[in-house]
Amino acid sequence: MRVLLFGIAKDIAGAPFIMAEGITTVAELKVWLYKQYPALQKLRSLMIAVNKVYAADVDVLKPEDEIAIIPPVSGG
Amino acid sequence: MRVLLFGIAKDIAGAPFIMAEGITTVAELKVWLYKQYPALQKLRSLMIAVNKVYAADVDVLKPEDEIAIIPPVSGG
Amino acid sequence: MNTLLQINNSITVQQALDFVQTPECGGVAVFVGNVRNVTQQKKVTKLLFECYEPMALLEMEKIAQHTIDKMGIKKIAILHIVGEKLPGDTVVVIAAASAHRAAAFAACEYAIDTLKETVPIWKKEYFEDGAVWVAAHP
Amino acid sequence: MNTLLQINNSITVQQALDFVQTPECGGVAVFVGNVRNVTQQKKVTKLLFECYEPMALLEMEKIAQHTIDKMGIKKIAILHIVGEKLPGDTVVVIAAASAHRAAAFAACEYAIDTLKETVPIWKKEYFEDGAVWVAAHP
């Protein structure tokens, strides 16, 4: 599945999106991300959005979902 | 002494200023005004400004002062 | 100068913004007061604003200085119209700039609340069947 | 429509005012956020705003609807820029119109506070000696 990246997360991964396979929940995705990109663990927070809505750790991911990594926001 | 009038007080007196004589305090001016123009008693409040500053009842009036009747304000 | 105080036939929000905005201030809170077309279920046809201008400017100055001295405001503009206005017209603009947005909001609200209580400006509302000086009677 | 939500390279206060002002609403509260020239004693040379636009618009919509459904707001505009900006540039404008000014202030403050917490927009500050994504680290 394709995972969109923004802000500092995009800088850490070095790409605007990455591919992740064999992941079925938000919690699993976070574990996988922290292993692939240890610098993500140092952020103040890390949220996952599924289909443009903030997701909870227990939420299930389907291959067709639009998944995005949301590092700490700083608009305004 | 000359007394400036604004808003509804000007309408009640029918003039933008009136002359008052023999008055030495703000309280005396109010008594005189209420007698001359009984409709002023019906207002929600009546303030007197002396030299462009709100005055207290005990304040003394001098002939050279700029005296103004301030009916309830409603700006904004 | 940190304060812009004006009583005029015409005022704009841009004037107030142009005055208060500086690269040192992150946040600007603005209040814009417009003539409503209905008051107490009656259609308003026009309004007349009368003003004791020299005293009004002094009272506006007191409000502005309080926000700068006590409320953390860097710059503030208080603009008020006089004369005849129609529903929809802007009658008052207050803009307060501060490094912190909470201070800007608090000062802007303080300024409009206090202006309505202390600044010698009077509003006459005209209806199809008459006119009244607003808030004159209990 | 009672809400105007925009993410754009350039935004103006006038746009927001033109949308929210109606003769039924006496009071409009506005917040204008500008780029500051100094952050934590360091001179800011420029800023970059990045945005997950479709989600940002949905989060802005939630904020706007809350102010209309729960806070007594008639119309609200929320505008935010993306791309590169310089100190002094306007990056966010929020305007809320209500019959009652206290509601307009409360909604405007709620909207900017919540936007800063939930809307997926990221700001990178550039200094003479480097750059940081704001608030990324504890």
XYZ file of C-alpha atoms in Angstrom:
428
model
C 0.000 0.000 0.000
C 1.036 3.523 -0.740
C 1.681 5.870 2.182
C 1.821 9.649 1.683
C 4.385 11.712 3.609
C 4.428 15.389 4.508
C 6.632 17.950 6.207
C 9.472 16.547 8.287
C 8.276 12.966 7.671
C 8.802 13.500 3.945
C 12.292 14.874 4.641
C 13.120 11.876 6.864
C 11.950 9.325 4.298
C 13.404 11.365 1.430
C 10.278 10.867 -0.683
C 6.680 12.173 -0.897
C 5.349 8.585 -0.632
C 6.579 5.103 0.269
C 5.233 1.569 -0.268
C 4.447 -0.681 2.726
C 3.319 -4.320 2.447
C 1.726 -6.870 4.794
C 0.303 -4.254 7.152
C -3.287 -4.497 8.405
C -3.697 -1.878 11.187
C -2.586 1.665 12.004
C -0.582 0.352 14.980
C 1.286 -2.094 12.710
C 2.028 0.682 10.253
C 3.538 2.831 13.024
C 5.745 -0.055 14.234
C 6.908 -0.626 10.659
C 7.579 3.101 10.112
C 9.568 3.469 13.340
C 11.731 0.493 12.274
C 12.269 1.763 8.716
C 12.848 5.381 9.748
C 14.030 5.566 13.401
C 14.142 9.399 13.196
C 10.311 9.373 13.190
C 10.414 8.202 16.836
C 11.916 11.533 17.841
C 8.943 13.586 16.649
C 6.584 15.221 19.148
C 3.736 13.122 17.710
C 2.937 10.971 14.724
C -0.626 10.585 13.470
C -1.938 8.450 10.640
C -4.765 9.649 8.423
C -6.912 7.118 6.568
C -9.007 8.502 3.725
C -8.285 12.057 4.936
C -9.480 11.423 8.508
C -7.312 11.003 11.628
C -7.207 7.264 12.437
C -6.905 5.388 15.748
C -4.249 2.725 16.381
C -6.823 -0.086 16.161
C -8.216 1.013 12.781
C -7.841 -1.542 9.969
C -6.073 -0.575 6.726
C -7.289 -1.789 3.336
C -5.149 -1.697 0.187
C -7.409 0.875 -1.488
C -7.277 3.317 1.466
C -5.530 6.676 1.074
C -3.005 6.544 3.898
C -0.949 9.520 5.073
C 1.637 10.191 7.769
C 0.843 13.352 9.702
C 3.817 14.724 11.673
C 3.122 17.563 14.179
C 1.121 20.228 12.344
C 2.201 23.890 12.440
C -0.199 25.887 10.313
C -1.544 29.315 11.173
C -21.871 79.509 30.684
C -22.326 77.688 27.423
C -23.433 74.058 27.566
C -23.059 71.787 24.523
C -25.783 69.257 23.720
C -25.664 66.053 21.695
C -27.965 63.285 20.495
C -31.344 63.084 22.173
C -30.399 65.906 24.585
C -29.952 68.220 21.614
C -33.344 67.136 20.261
C -34.995 67.735 23.665
C -33.491 71.222 24.031
C -34.008 71.977 20.355
C -30.521 73.478 20.041
C -26.870 72.367 19.857
C -25.998 74.544 22.882
C -27.749 76.453 25.646
C -26.692 79.153 28.116
C -26.876 78.547 31.878
C -26.082 81.161 34.536
C -25.368 81.112 38.269
C -24.323 77.448 38.346
C -21.188 76.348 40.215
C -21.209 72.523 40.324
C -22.117 69.597 38.087
C -24.902 68.615 40.498
C -26.412 72.112 40.277
C -26.243 71.992 36.501
C -28.156 68.703 36.474
C -30.872 70.094 38.761
C -31.180 73.145 36.524
C -31.313 70.998 33.370
C -33.987 68.666 34.775
C -36.113 71.710 35.635
C -35.625 73.410 32.270
C -36.081 70.201 30.234
C -38.083 67.621 32.243
C -37.766 65.082 29.378
C -34.066 64.706 30.318
C -35.182 62.956 33.536
C -36.538 60.065 31.491
C -33.163 59.161 29.951
C -31.325 56.012 31.019
C -28.438 58.193 32.248
C -27.146 61.737 31.984
C -23.453 62.513 32.268
C -21.728 65.879 32.228
C -18.333 66.320 30.578
C -16.075 69.182 31.659
C -13.236 70.026 29.294
C -13.847 66.743 27.416
C -13.628 64.525 30.509
C -16.514 62.862 32.388
C -17.181 64.878 35.524
C -18.484 63.883 38.978
C -21.463 65.572 40.657
C -19.197 67.425 43.118
C -16.933 68.894 40.426
C -16.873 72.700 40.268
C -17.719 74.512 37.035
C -15.847 77.622 35.926
C -17.130 80.033 33.247
C -14.284 79.198 30.884
C -14.884 75.417 31.064
C -16.126 73.527 28.005
C -19.254 71.878 29.380
C -21.212 69.190 27.522
C -24.318 67.092 28.236
C -23.688 63.414 27.453
C -26.881 61.384 27.071
C -26.534 57.544 26.903
C -23.899 56.786 24.270
C -24.593 54.261 21.500
C -21.557 54.122 19.234
C -20.098 50.984 17.693
C 3.078 56.141 17.157
C 1.386 52.943 18.273
C -2.197 54.148 18.034
C -4.347 55.244 15.101
C -7.576 56.961 16.183
C -9.971 58.303 13.587
C -13.486 59.609 13.360
C -14.451 60.026 9.761
C -17.231 59.832 7.184
C -15.703 56.723 5.732
C -13.404 54.097 7.237
C -11.929 50.852 5.912
C -10.592 47.673 7.459
C -7.516 47.951 5.228
C -6.578 51.310 6.777
C -6.579 49.728 10.233
C -4.638 46.652 9.066
C -2.051 48.725 7.205
C -1.400 50.655 10.402
C -1.125 47.798 12.908
C 0.605 45.108 10.872
C 4.344 44.819 11.454
C 6.717 41.900 10.912
C 7.243 41.744 14.718
C 3.608 40.853 15.407
C 2.327 37.422 14.495
C -1.322 38.010 15.252
C -3.872 40.709 14.531
C -7.429 40.581 15.875
C -9.987 42.789 14.166
C -13.556 43.744 14.969
C -15.783 45.129 12.232
C -19.176 46.537 13.206
C -21.766 46.981 10.478
C -25.230 48.518 10.356
C -27.866 45.815 10.724
C -30.966 45.939 8.514
C -33.336 44.902 11.307
C -33.595 45.999 14.972
C -36.189 44.431 17.255
C -38.140 43.070 14.278
C -38.270 46.466 12.584
C -36.669 47.261 9.254
C -33.941 49.915 9.520
C -33.909 52.367 6.604
C -30.873 54.447 7.618
C -28.774 55.533 10.591
C -27.331 58.797 11.762
C -24.179 58.888 13.882
C -23.447 62.032 15.861
C -20.227 62.561 17.760
C -18.633 64.911 20.309
C -15.421 64.534 18.377
C -12.666 66.035 20.571
C -13.901 64.108 23.630
C -14.536 60.937 21.604
C -10.905 60.976 20.417
C -9.697 61.396 24.022
C -11.835 58.469 25.206
C -10.621 56.337 22.288
C -7.057 57.266 23.254
C -7.673 56.036 26.827
C -8.948 52.705 25.502
C -6.023 52.339 23.104
C -3.425 53.200 25.755
C -4.919 50.708 28.203
C -4.542 47.883 25.662
C -0.906 48.877 25.054
C 0.045 49.479 28.708
C -1.868 46.597 30.309
C -2.870 44.036 27.700
C 0.275 43.304 25.708
C -0.733 45.112 22.521
C 1.968 46.556 20.225
C -0.253 48.615 17.930
C -3.959 49.366 17.822
C -6.274 51.211 15.431
C -9.751 52.424 16.418
C -11.825 53.933 13.609
C -15.432 55.120 13.839
C -17.673 56.795 11.308
C -19.950 59.824 11.737
C -22.865 60.950 9.601
C -25.534 59.010 7.709
C -25.114 55.309 7.005
C -27.159 52.546 5.369
C -27.674 48.913 6.406
C -24.528 46.916 5.622
C -22.198 49.907 5.963
C -19.213 49.588 8.280
C -19.416 51.919 11.273
C -16.525 50.816 13.478
C -13.211 49.019 12.919
C -10.799 48.004 15.667
C -7.532 46.190 14.920
C -5.070 45.093 17.618
C -1.657 43.566 16.895
C 0.311 41.530 19.398
C 2.984 38.879 19.498
C 0.349 36.620 21.105
C -3.041 36.065 19.570
C -4.911 35.612 22.881
C -3.825 39.138 23.871
C -4.942 40.504 20.503
C -8.414 38.969 20.872
C -8.807 40.114 24.491
C -7.741 43.674 23.653
C -9.978 43.914 20.594
C -12.999 42.733 22.596
C -12.134 45.075 25.493
C -11.820 47.990 23.057
C -15.211 47.524 21.380
C -16.982 46.804 24.690
C -15.503 49.914 26.296
C -16.069 52.101 23.226
C -19.778 51.253 23.403
C -19.852 52.311 27.065
C -17.713 55.438 27.191
C -17.074 57.083 23.814
C -19.490 59.983 23.178
C -21.054 58.830 19.922
C -24.808 58.570 19.412
C -26.753 56.500 16.920
C -30.229 57.373 15.650
C -32.083 54.565 13.913
C -34.628 55.461 11.237
C -37.541 53.119 10.524
C -40.356 53.390 8.020
C -42.537 54.897 10.767
C -40.138 57.045 12.782
C -36.724 57.282 14.416
C -35.155 56.685 17.837
C -31.882 57.517 19.559
C -30.552 54.051 20.427
C -30.350 53.173 24.140
C -31.464 56.644 25.242
C -34.335 55.393 27.405
C -34.440 52.529 29.947
C -23.237 28.486 1.546
C -22.232 29.766 4.949
C -18.581 28.716 4.813
C -15.684 29.802 2.620
C -12.655 27.506 2.897
C -9.571 28.168 0.816
C -5.978 27.039 0.585
C -4.140 29.210 -1.866
C -0.852 30.879 -2.775
C -2.306 34.247 -1.904
C -5.165 35.262 0.401
C -6.609 38.617 1.461
C -8.609 39.877 4.420
C -11.003 41.570 1.999
C -11.928 38.216 0.426
C -12.930 36.885 3.838
C -14.846 40.063 4.761
C -16.678 40.191 1.434
C -17.868 36.641 2.032
C -19.034 36.898 5.652
C -20.503 40.404 5.792
C -24.286 40.553 5.477
C -26.739 43.218 6.627
C -28.196 40.696 9.129
C -24.938 40.461 11.088
C -23.843 43.382 13.197
C -20.442 42.044 14.181
C -17.521 40.417 12.413
C -14.435 39.186 14.267
C -11.317 38.592 12.192
C -7.968 37.002 12.911
C -5.010 37.738 10.650
C -1.835 35.696 11.119
C 1.381 37.063 9.634
C 4.917 35.720 9.282
C 7.089 37.076 12.092
C 10.626 38.223 11.278
C 12.136 36.730 14.432
C 11.618 33.350 16.145
C 13.381 32.554 19.406
C 15.842 35.409 18.878
C 16.754 34.225 15.368
C 16.089 36.211 12.223
C 13.684 34.435 9.871
C 14.597 34.789 6.181
C 11.630 32.934 4.659
C 9.016 30.292 5.349
C 7.686 27.318 3.447
C 4.135 26.095 4.039
C 3.261 22.580 2.948
C -0.239 21.171 3.038
C -2.152 17.896 2.681
C -4.814 19.864 0.913
C -7.850 17.548 0.621
C -7.597 16.587 4.302
C -6.842 20.183 5.370
C -10.040 21.369 3.681
C -12.035 18.653 5.472
C -10.566 19.628 8.853
C -11.251 23.303 8.128
C -14.825 22.339 7.233
C -15.230 20.604 10.644
C -14.024 23.741 12.426
C -16.303 25.998 10.386
C -19.357 23.778 10.907
C -18.762 23.633 14.647
C -18.824 27.434 14.879
C -22.073 27.551 12.900
C -23.809 24.638 14.654
C -22.662 25.324 18.221
C -21.315 28.866 18.547
C -23.962 31.088 16.975
C -22.025 31.998 13.827
C -23.930 32.893 10.656
C -21.014 32.849 8.189
C -17.337 32.028 8.485
C -14.331 32.188 6.150
C -11.086 30.293 6.789
C -8.249 31.029 4.357
C -4.691 29.654 4.557
C -1.757 30.043 2.222
C 0.661 27.393 0.916
C 4.122 27.817 -0.597
C 6.930 30.220 0.180
C 6.328 33.347 2.256
C 8.400 36.225 3.615
C 8.276 38.007 6.993
C 5.217 40.264 7.114
C 3.197 38.161 4.663
C -0.282 37.073 5.696
C -0.574 33.302 6.082
C -4.006 32.812 7.628
C -7.254 34.796 7.734
C -10.351 33.813 9.684
C -13.512 35.939 9.681
C -16.652 35.047 11.642
C -19.924 36.972 11.431
C -22.640 36.820 14.053
C -25.523 38.875 15.364
C -23.611 39.045 18.668
C -20.018 40.174 18.854
C -19.065 37.944 21.813
C -19.988 34.909 19.710
C -17.955 36.222 16.784
C -14.843 36.668 18.959
C -15.232 33.273 20.636
C -15.683 31.485 17.301
C -12.767 33.252 15.661
C -10.455 32.350 18.545
C -11.750 28.750 18.594
C -11.150 28.469 14.837
C -7.525 29.646 14.881
C -6.693 27.622 18.022
C -8.182 24.454 16.514
C -6.660 25.050 13.078
C -3.224 25.144 14.686
C -3.915 21.791 16.375
C -5.680 19.740 13.732
C -5.310 21.048 10.177
C -2.533 19.213 8.276
C -0.364 22.174 7.319
C 3.354 22.331 8.070
C 5.635 25.340 8.357
C 9.380 25.257 7.738
C 11.313 28.267 9.030
C 14.512 29.286 7.245
C 17.251 31.124 9.135
C 20.601 32.409 7.975
C 22.206 29.186 9.263
C 19.624 26.502 8.477
C 15.963 25.529 8.566
C 13.542 23.692 10.875
C 10.050 22.253 10.629
C 8.203 24.178 13.336
C 6.999 22.172 16.378
C 8.182 18.866 14.913
C 10.305 17.905 17.915
C 9.503 18.085 21.667
